[in-house]
């Protein structure tokens, strides 16, 4: 295997890993938007608060953090690797979008989670409906925003992989590696 092809393969592997990691994170936001939050919307206020408090504790684990921050690091590495190349603009767009995902999460969803935690144990909350009222709609909105941004980042990474594959050193011998330019 030539040195150029080995480097290309390593870049493709990094881009694939970035795509998978960011896809997993976008999938978390999607699952919340399509399943978790609609199900919780059907519950009583105290149950809603209790379950969301528990989710916010449980989600802070090494597996989630590895995907969430790993995607950011991998996309940044890929942006560096692809600078000036046909896939570079797509990876840079994915990086900007994913940075926005991190910004929305840390600037909107996490502060809302912290406010919900600060309300205390659900059994001791005098008005769980008021606590839920301050939390639910803004959290759902910002989750949808980060879900859309995350999905757009995955699309950009996917598109970058098609560009990278088309630029493969031996792509002339691989008719399936050719892509249509948009």
PDB file of C-alpha atoms in Angstrom, residues 20-141:
ATOM      1  CA  UNK A  20     -20.704   7.618  13.451  1.00  0.00           C
ATOM      2  CA  UNK A  21     -20.029   9.505  16.701  1.00  0.00           C
ATOM      3  CA  UNK A  22     -21.975  12.581  15.622  1.00  0.00           C
ATOM      4  CA  UNK A  23     -24.754  10.338  14.308  1.00  0.00           C
ATOM      5  CA  UNK A  24     -25.057   8.627  17.665  1.00  0.00           C
ATOM      6  CA  UNK A  25     -25.328  11.975  19.437  1.00  0.00           C
ATOM      7  CA  UNK A  26     -27.888  13.280  16.926  1.00  0.00           C
ATOM      8  CA  UNK A  27     -29.771  10.041  17.566  1.00  0.00           C
ATOM      9  CA  UNK A  28     -29.949  10.830  21.275  1.00  0.00           C
ATOM     10  CA  UNK A  29     -31.608  14.179  20.532  1.00  0.00           C
ATOM     11  CA  UNK A  30     -33.909  12.458  18.030  1.00  0.00           C
ATOM     12  CA  UNK A  31     -34.937   9.827  20.593  1.00  0.00           C
ATOM     13  CA  UNK A  32     -35.774  12.553  23.084  1.00  0.00           C
ATOM     14  CA  UNK A  33     -37.783  14.486  20.489  1.00  0.00           C
ATOM     15  CA  UNK A  34     -39.699  11.484  19.155  1.00  0.00           C
ATOM     16  CA  UNK A  35     -40.131   9.281  22.199  1.00  0.00           C
ATOM     17  CA  UNK A  36     -38.946  10.414  25.590  1.00  0.00           C
ATOM     18  CA  UNK A  37     -40.439  13.897  25.725  1.00  0.00           C
ATOM     19  CA  UNK A  38     -43.798  12.972  24.124  1.00  0.00           C
ATOM     20  CA  UNK A  39     -44.124  10.105  26.618  1.00  0.00           C
ATOM     21  CA  UNK A  40     -43.257  12.360  29.541  1.00  0.00           C
ATOM     22  CA  UNK A  41     -45.726  14.967  28.281  1.00  0.00           C
ATOM     23  CA  UNK A  42     -48.454  12.459  29.191  1.00  0.00           C
ATOM     24  CA  UNK A  43     -47.351  12.162  32.811  1.00  0.00           C
ATOM     25  CA  UNK A  44     -48.340  14.000  35.965  1.00  0.00           C
ATOM     26  CA  UNK A  45     -46.164  16.997  36.907  1.00  0.00           C
ATOM     27  CA  UNK A  46     -44.350  15.393  39.832  1.00  0.00           C
ATOM     28  CA  UNK A  47     -43.567  12.260  37.769  1.00  0.00           C
ATOM     29  CA  UNK A  48     -42.332  14.433  34.903  1.00  0.00           C
ATOM     30  CA  UNK A  49     -39.965  16.351  37.172  1.00  0.00           C
ATOM     31  CA  UNK A  50     -38.699  13.190  38.852  1.00  0.00           C
ATOM     32  CA  UNK A  51     -38.024  11.321  35.615  1.00  0.00           C
ATOM     33  CA  UNK A  52     -36.274  14.277  33.970  1.00  0.00           C
ATOM     34  CA  UNK A  53     -34.127  14.777  37.051  1.00  0.00           C
ATOM     35  CA  UNK A  54     -33.119  11.108  36.912  1.00  0.00           C
ATOM     36  CA  UNK A  55     -32.422  11.237  33.165  1.00  0.00           C
ATOM     37  CA  UNK A  56     -30.215  14.283  33.690  1.00  0.00           C
ATOM     38  CA  UNK A  57     -28.188  12.408  36.309  1.00  0.00           C
ATOM     39  CA  UNK A  58     -27.916   9.165  34.349  1.00  0.00           C
ATOM     40  CA  UNK A  59     -26.965  10.784  31.011  1.00  0.00           C
ATOM     41  CA  UNK A  60     -23.773  12.133  32.589  1.00  0.00           C
ATOM     42  CA  UNK A  61     -21.736   8.991  32.037  1.00  0.00           C
ATOM     43  CA  UNK A  62     -18.487   8.100  30.285  1.00  0.00           C
ATOM     44  CA  UNK A  63     -20.175   6.478  27.292  1.00  0.00           C
ATOM     45  CA  UNK A  64     -22.307   9.537  26.506  1.00  0.00           C
ATOM     46  CA  UNK A  65     -19.443  11.963  27.137  1.00  0.00           C
ATOM     47  CA  UNK A  66     -17.113   9.905  24.922  1.00  0.00           C
ATOM     48  CA  UNK A  67     -19.559  10.223  22.036  1.00  0.00           C
ATOM     49  CA  UNK A  68     -20.543  13.835  22.696  1.00  0.00           C
ATOM     50  CA  UNK A  69     -17.029  15.237  23.097  1.00  0.00           C
ATOM     51  CA  UNK A  70     -15.392  12.571  20.943  1.00  0.00           C
ATOM     52  CA  UNK A  71     -17.484  13.668  17.967  1.00  0.00           C
ATOM     53  CA  UNK A  72     -16.307  17.248  18.443  1.00  0.00           C
ATOM     54  CA  UNK A  73     -12.661  16.203  18.621  1.00  0.00           C
ATOM     55  CA  UNK A  74     -12.940  13.834  15.659  1.00  0.00           C
ATOM     56  CA  UNK A  75     -14.673  16.426  13.486  1.00  0.00           C
ATOM     57  CA  UNK A  76     -11.998  18.994  14.387  1.00  0.00           C
ATOM     58  CA  UNK A  77      -9.231  16.515  13.474  1.00  0.00           C
ATOM     59  CA  UNK A  78     -10.979  15.761  10.181  1.00  0.00           C
ATOM     60  CA  UNK A  79     -11.365  19.473   9.442  1.00  0.00           C
ATOM     61  CA  UNK A  80      -7.610  19.843   9.884  1.00  0.00           C
ATOM     62  CA  UNK A  81      -6.897  16.789   7.721  1.00  0.00           C
ATOM     63  CA  UNK A  82      -9.238  17.908   4.952  1.00  0.00           C
ATOM     64  CA  UNK A  83      -8.308  21.602   4.819  1.00  0.00           C
ATOM     65  CA  UNK A  84      -7.870  22.670   1.204  1.00  0.00           C
ATOM     66  CA  UNK A  85      -9.283  19.385  -0.123  1.00  0.00           C
ATOM     67  CA  UNK A  86     -12.641  18.754  -1.828  1.00  0.00           C
ATOM     68  CA  UNK A  87     -14.149  17.330   1.394  1.00  0.00           C
ATOM     69  CA  UNK A  88     -12.765  20.177   3.504  1.00  0.00           C
ATOM     70  CA  UNK A  89     -15.662  22.597   3.165  1.00  0.00           C
ATOM     71  CA  UNK A  90     -18.145  19.898   4.134  1.00  0.00           C
ATOM     72  CA  UNK A  91     -16.138  18.905   7.203  1.00  0.00           C
ATOM     73  CA  UNK A  92     -15.718  22.544   8.197  1.00  0.00           C
ATOM     74  CA  UNK A  93     -19.482  23.037   7.878  1.00  0.00           C
ATOM     75  CA  UNK A  94     -20.005  19.948  10.058  1.00  0.00           C
ATOM     76  CA  UNK A  95     -17.597  21.360  12.632  1.00  0.00           C
ATOM     77  CA  UNK A  96     -19.459  24.677  12.783  1.00  0.00           C
ATOM     78  CA  UNK A  97     -22.785  22.867  13.114  1.00  0.00           C
ATOM     79  CA  UNK A  98     -21.487  20.541  15.818  1.00  0.00           C
ATOM     80  CA  UNK A  99     -19.961  23.452  17.754  1.00  0.00           C
ATOM     81  CA  UNK A 100     -23.461  24.950  17.679  1.00  0.00           C
ATOM     82  CA  UNK A 101     -24.825  21.655  19.065  1.00  0.00           C
ATOM     83  CA  UNK A 102     -22.358  21.888  21.945  1.00  0.00           C
ATOM     84  CA  UNK A 103     -23.248  25.569  22.421  1.00  0.00           C
ATOM     85  CA  UNK A 104     -26.992  24.910  22.546  1.00  0.00           C
ATOM     86  CA  UNK A 105     -26.477  21.991  24.907  1.00  0.00           C
ATOM     87  CA  UNK A 106     -24.220  23.909  27.294  1.00  0.00           C
ATOM     88  CA  UNK A 107     -25.978  27.256  26.923  1.00  0.00           C
ATOM     89  CA  UNK A 108     -29.621  26.173  27.009  1.00  0.00           C
ATOM     90  CA  UNK A 109     -30.325  22.530  27.881  1.00  0.00           C
ATOM     91  CA  UNK A 110     -27.762  22.121  30.674  1.00  0.00           C
ATOM     92  CA  UNK A 111     -28.814  25.316  32.496  1.00  0.00           C
ATOM     93  CA  UNK A 112     -32.432  24.152  32.297  1.00  0.00           C
ATOM     94  CA  UNK A 113     -31.354  20.763  33.668  1.00  0.00           C
ATOM     95  CA  UNK A 114     -29.527  22.513  36.501  1.00  0.00           C
ATOM     96  CA  UNK A 115     -32.605  24.602  37.351  1.00  0.00           C
ATOM     97  CA  UNK A 116     -34.691  21.443  37.423  1.00  0.00           C
ATOM     98  CA  UNK A 117     -32.192  19.783  39.778  1.00  0.00           C
ATOM     99  CA  UNK A 118     -32.147  22.861  42.007  1.00  0.00           C
ATOM    100  CA  UNK A 119     -35.921  22.521  42.494  1.00  0.00           C
ATOM    101  CA  UNK A 120     -35.109  19.650  44.856  1.00  0.00           C
ATOM    102  CA  UNK A 121     -36.643  16.266  45.445  1.00  0.00           C
ATOM    103  CA  UNK A 122     -39.968  16.016  43.601  1.00  0.00           C
ATOM    104  CA  UNK A 123     -41.810  14.881  46.753  1.00  0.00           C
ATOM    105  CA  UNK A 124     -40.846  18.156  48.451  1.00  0.00           C
ATOM    106  CA  UNK A 125     -41.721  20.546  45.611  1.00  0.00           C
ATOM    107  CA  UNK A 126     -44.758  22.612  46.588  1.00  0.00           C
ATOM    108  CA  UNK A 127     -45.778  23.360  42.981  1.00  0.00           C
ATOM    109  CA  UNK A 128     -44.295  20.807  40.565  1.00  0.00           C
ATOM    110  CA  UNK A 129     -46.530  22.207  37.798  1.00  0.00           C
ATOM    111  CA  UNK A 130     -44.733  25.560  37.979  1.00  0.00           C
ATOM    112  CA  UNK A 131     -41.337  23.835  37.900  1.00  0.00           C
ATOM    113  CA  UNK A 132     -42.394  21.816  34.879  1.00  0.00           C
ATOM    114  CA  UNK A 133     -43.847  24.906  33.187  1.00  0.00           C
ATOM    115  CA  UNK A 134     -40.486  26.727  33.369  1.00  0.00           C
ATOM    116  CA  UNK A 135     -38.617  23.680  32.074  1.00  0.00           C
ATOM    117  CA  UNK A 136     -40.594  21.666  29.550  1.00  0.00           C
ATOM    118  CA  UNK A 137     -41.279  23.904  26.545  1.00  0.00           C
ATOM    119  CA  UNK A 138     -37.866  25.620  26.446  1.00  0.00           C
ATOM    120  CA  UNK A 139     -36.021  22.314  26.909  1.00  0.00           C
ATOM    121  CA  UNK A 140     -38.025  20.617  24.152  1.00  0.00           C
ATOM    122  CA  UNK A 141     -37.457  23.568  21.799  1.00  0.00           C
TER     123      UNK A 141
END
